[in-house]
Coordinates of C-alpha atoms and ligand atoms in Angstrom, one line a residue:
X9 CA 94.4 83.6 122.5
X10 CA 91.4 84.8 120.8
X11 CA 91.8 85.5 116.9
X12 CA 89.0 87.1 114.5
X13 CA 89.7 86.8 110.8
X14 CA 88.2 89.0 108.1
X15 CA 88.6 88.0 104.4
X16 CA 86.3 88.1 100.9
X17 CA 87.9 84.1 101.0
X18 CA 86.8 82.8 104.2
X19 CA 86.8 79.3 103.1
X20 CA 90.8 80.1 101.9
X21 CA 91.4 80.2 105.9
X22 CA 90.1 76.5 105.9
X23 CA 93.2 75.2 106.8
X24 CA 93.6 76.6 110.0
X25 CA 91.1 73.9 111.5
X26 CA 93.4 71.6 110.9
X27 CA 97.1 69.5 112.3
X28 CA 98.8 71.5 114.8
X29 CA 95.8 74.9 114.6
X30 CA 93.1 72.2 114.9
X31 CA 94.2 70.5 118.3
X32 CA 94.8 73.9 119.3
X33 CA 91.6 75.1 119.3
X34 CA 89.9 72.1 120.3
X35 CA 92.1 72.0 123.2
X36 CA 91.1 75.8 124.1
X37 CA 94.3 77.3 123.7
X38 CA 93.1 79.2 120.9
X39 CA 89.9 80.5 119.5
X40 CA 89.4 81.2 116.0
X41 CA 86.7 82.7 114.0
X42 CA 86.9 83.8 110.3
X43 CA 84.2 86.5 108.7
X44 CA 83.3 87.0 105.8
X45 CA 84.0 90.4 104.5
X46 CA 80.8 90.7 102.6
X47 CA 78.5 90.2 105.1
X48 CA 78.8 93.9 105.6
X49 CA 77.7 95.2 102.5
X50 CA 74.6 96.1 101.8
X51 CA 74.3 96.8 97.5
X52 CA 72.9 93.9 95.5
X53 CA 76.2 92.8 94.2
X54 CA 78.1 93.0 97.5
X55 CA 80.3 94.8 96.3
X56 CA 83.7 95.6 98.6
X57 CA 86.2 97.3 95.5
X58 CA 86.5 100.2 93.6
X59 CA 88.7 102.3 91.3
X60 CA 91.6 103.6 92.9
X61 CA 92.0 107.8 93.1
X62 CA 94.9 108.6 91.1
X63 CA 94.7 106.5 88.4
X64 CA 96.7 103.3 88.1
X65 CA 96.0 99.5 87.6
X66 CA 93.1 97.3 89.4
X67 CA 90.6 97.5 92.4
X68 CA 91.3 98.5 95.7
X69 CA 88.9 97.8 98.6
X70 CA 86.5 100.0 99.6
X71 CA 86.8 101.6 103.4
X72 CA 82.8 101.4 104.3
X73 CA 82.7 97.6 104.3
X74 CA 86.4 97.5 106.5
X75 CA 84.5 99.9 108.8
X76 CA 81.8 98.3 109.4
X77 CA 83.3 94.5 109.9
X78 CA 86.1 95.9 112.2
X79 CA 83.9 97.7 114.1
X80 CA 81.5 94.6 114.9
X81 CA 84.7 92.3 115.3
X82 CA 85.9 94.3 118.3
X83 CA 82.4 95.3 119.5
X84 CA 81.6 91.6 120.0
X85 CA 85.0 90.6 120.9
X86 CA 84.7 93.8 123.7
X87 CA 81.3 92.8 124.8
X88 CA 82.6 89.4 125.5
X89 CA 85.0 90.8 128.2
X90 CA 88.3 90.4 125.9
X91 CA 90.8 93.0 126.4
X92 CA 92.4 95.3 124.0
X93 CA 93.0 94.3 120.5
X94 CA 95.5 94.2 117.7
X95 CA 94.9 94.8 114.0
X96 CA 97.1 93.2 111.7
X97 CA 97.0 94.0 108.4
X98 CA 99.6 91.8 105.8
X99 CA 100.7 94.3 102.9
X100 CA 103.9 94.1 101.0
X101 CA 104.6 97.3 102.2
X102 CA 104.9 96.2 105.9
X103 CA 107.1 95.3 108.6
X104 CA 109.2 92.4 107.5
X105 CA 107.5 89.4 109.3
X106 CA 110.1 87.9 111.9
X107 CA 110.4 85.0 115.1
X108 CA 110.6 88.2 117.1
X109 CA 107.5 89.2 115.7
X110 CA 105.8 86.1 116.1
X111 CA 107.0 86.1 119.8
X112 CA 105.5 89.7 120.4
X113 CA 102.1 88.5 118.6
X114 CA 101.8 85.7 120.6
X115 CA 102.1 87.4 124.3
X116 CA 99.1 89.5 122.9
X117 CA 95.2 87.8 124.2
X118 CA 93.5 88.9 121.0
X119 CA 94.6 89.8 117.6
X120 CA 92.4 91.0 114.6
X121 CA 93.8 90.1 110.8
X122 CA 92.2 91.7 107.7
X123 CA 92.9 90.3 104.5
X124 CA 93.0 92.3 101.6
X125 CA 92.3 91.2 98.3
X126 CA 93.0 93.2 94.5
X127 CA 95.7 96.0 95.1
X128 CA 94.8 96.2 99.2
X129 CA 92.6 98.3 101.4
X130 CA 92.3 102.0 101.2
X131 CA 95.0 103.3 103.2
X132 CA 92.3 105.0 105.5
X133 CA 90.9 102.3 107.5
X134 CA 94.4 101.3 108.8
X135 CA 95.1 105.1 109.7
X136 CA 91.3 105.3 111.5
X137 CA 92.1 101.9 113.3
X138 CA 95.5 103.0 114.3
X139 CA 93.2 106.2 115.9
X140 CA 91.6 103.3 118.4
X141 CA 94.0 100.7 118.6
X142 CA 97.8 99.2 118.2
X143 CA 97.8 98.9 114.5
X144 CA 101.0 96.4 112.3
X145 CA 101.2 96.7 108.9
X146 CA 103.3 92.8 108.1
X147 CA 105.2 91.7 105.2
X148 CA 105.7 88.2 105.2
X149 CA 108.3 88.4 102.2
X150 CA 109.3 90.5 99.2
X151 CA 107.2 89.0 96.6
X152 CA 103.8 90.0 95.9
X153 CA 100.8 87.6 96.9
X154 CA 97.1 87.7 95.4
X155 CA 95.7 88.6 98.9
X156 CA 96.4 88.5 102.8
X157 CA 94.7 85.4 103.7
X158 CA 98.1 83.0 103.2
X159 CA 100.1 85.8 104.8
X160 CA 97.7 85.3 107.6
X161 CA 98.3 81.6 107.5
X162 CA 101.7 82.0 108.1
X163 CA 101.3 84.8 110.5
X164 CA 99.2 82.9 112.7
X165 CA 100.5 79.6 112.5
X166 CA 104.1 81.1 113.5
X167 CA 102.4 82.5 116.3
X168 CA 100.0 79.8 117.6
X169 CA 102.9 77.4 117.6
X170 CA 104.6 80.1 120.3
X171 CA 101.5 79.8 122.9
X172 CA 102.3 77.5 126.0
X173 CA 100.9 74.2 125.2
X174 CA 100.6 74.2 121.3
X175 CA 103.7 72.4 120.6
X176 CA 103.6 69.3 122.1
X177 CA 107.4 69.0 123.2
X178 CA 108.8 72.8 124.3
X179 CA 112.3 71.9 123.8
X180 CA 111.4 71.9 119.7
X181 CA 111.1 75.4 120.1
X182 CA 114.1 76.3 122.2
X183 CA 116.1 75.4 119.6
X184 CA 114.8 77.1 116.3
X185 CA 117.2 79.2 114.8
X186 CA 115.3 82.4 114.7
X187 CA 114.6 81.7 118.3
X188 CA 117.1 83.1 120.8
X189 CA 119.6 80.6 122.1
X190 CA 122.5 79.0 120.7
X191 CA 121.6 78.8 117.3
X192 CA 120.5 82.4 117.0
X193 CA 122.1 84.1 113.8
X194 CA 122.4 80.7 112.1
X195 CA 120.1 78.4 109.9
X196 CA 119.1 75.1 111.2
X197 CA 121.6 71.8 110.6
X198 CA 120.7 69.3 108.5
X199 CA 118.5 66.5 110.2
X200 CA 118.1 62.8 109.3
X201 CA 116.1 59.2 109.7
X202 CA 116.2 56.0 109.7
X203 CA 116.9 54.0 107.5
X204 CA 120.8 54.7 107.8
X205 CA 121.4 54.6 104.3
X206 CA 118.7 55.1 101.5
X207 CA 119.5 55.2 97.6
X208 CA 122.9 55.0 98.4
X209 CA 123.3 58.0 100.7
X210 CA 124.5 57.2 103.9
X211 CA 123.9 59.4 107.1
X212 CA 127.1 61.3 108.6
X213 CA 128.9 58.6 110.5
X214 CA 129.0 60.8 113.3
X215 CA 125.1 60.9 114.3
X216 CA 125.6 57.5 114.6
X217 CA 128.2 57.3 117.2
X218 CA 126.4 58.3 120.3
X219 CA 129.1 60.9 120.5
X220 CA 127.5 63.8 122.3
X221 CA 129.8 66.7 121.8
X222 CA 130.8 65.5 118.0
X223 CA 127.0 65.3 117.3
X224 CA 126.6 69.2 118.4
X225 CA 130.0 70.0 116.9
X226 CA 128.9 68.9 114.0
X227 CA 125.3 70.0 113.5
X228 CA 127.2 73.9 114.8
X229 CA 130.0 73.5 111.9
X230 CA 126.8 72.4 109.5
X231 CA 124.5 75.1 110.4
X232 CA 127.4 77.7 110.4
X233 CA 128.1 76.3 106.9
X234 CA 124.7 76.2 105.2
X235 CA 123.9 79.8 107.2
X236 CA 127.3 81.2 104.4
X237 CA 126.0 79.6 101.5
X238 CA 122.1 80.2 101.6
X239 CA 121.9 83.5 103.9
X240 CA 125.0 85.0 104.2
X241 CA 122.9 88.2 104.9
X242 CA 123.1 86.4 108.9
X243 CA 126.8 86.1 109.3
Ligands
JFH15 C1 98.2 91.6 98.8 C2 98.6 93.1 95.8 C3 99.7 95.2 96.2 C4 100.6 96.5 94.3 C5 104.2 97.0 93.4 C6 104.2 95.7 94.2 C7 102.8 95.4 94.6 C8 98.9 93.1 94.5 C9 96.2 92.5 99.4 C10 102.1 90.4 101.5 C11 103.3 89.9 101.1 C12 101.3 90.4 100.3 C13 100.0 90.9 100.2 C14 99.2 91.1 101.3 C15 97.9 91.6 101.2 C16 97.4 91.9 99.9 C17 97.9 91.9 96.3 C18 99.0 94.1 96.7 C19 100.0 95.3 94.8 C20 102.7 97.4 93.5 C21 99.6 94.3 94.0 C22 96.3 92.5 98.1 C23 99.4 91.1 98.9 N1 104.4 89.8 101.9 N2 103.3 89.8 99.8 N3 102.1 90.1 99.3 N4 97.5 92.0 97.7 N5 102.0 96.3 93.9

């Protein structure tokens, strides 16, 4: 999977070279590349904001220097014989974020994120984008975030960790709880270590007793459980 990056914080995106994202690129599986937004403007102070029509509080971004970084993103991405891209664009007022979504993301061969930064992008660069390609307005969360770029983060570390080879052991994934499967509609179970008891908190005797079926009967009764009292929104 090829994935293009555009943020006025490149070096915020740092993070993705590294633990799971790292080995993923330098095993090939995925191919990163983060631009910086102000490369494409061309005034003395670089400038990618401005007041917003209307009236209200802070900046919003400017639609020249969007235009102009989008449009070399996918011309080079193009030119390089990738097929057709996706532009994701975090926003509070997205799509909530979801595994499904993650799943969908990560059967697509190139994605395009653009991170906005003081009170988002003018509204007209996602509606001309939408014009040329599929466009996905995401919402990681209701809160409210300085900028895209963690949204990103999250965004593309849920979906990297989807792509065949990423995760070293598969069966890890089969059983998430936002994954489909037996869990699905339930939060995970609780999961423990050695040693077998620490400050005086022992594990559950029954992970302990090699007891197949009481193990999973278990961890189902605890997940059902901790699914009522933190999300009851699932059941
Ligand atoms: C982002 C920001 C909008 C305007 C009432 C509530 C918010 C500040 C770009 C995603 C999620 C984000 C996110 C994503 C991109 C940007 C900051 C936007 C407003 C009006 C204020 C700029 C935030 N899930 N949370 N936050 N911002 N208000």
């Amino acid at each position: 999977m090829r994935i293009d990056v555009v943020s006025v914080f490149p070096d915020y995106l740092a993070g993705l070279k590294l633990s799971l994202l790292g080995r993923a690129q330098a095993d090939g599986l995925v191919d990163l590349a983060v631009h910086d937004l102000r490369q494409w403007t061309h005034d003395r102070h670089r400038t990618v904001d401005d007041t917003p029509y209307g009236g209200g509080p802070g900046m919003v971004m400017k639609p020249e220097p969007w235009g102009e970084a989008l449009d070399a993103v996918l011309e080079r991405g193009s030119a390089a014989g990738l097929p057709s891209a996706r532009l994701v664009v975090p926003t509070p007022a997205g799509r909530r974020f979801d595994q499904p979504t993650a799943q969908r993301l990560a059967d697509e061969p190139w994605l395009v994120f653009a991170c906005g930064r003081y009170e988002g992008i003018d509204q007209r660069v996602a509606d001309h984008y939408a014009e040329r390609l599929p466009v996905e307005e995401i919402s990681i969360g209701d809160y409210v975030l300085s900028g895209g770029e963690v949204a990103v983060m999250a965004i593309i570390e849920a979906v990297a960790r989807l792509l065949p080879g990423v995760v070293g052991n598969p069966e890890s994934l089969v059983e998430e709880s936002h994954a489909p499967g037996e869990w699905s509609g339930l939060v995970e179970y609780p999961v423990y270590t050695k040693p077998p008891v620490w400050r005086g908190l022992a594990v559950p005797d029954v992970l302990l007793s090699g007891h197949h079926a009481n193990v999973a009967q278990w961890r189902r009764e605890q997940a059902r459980r901790r699914t009522a009292v933190h999300r009851p929104d699932l059941l």
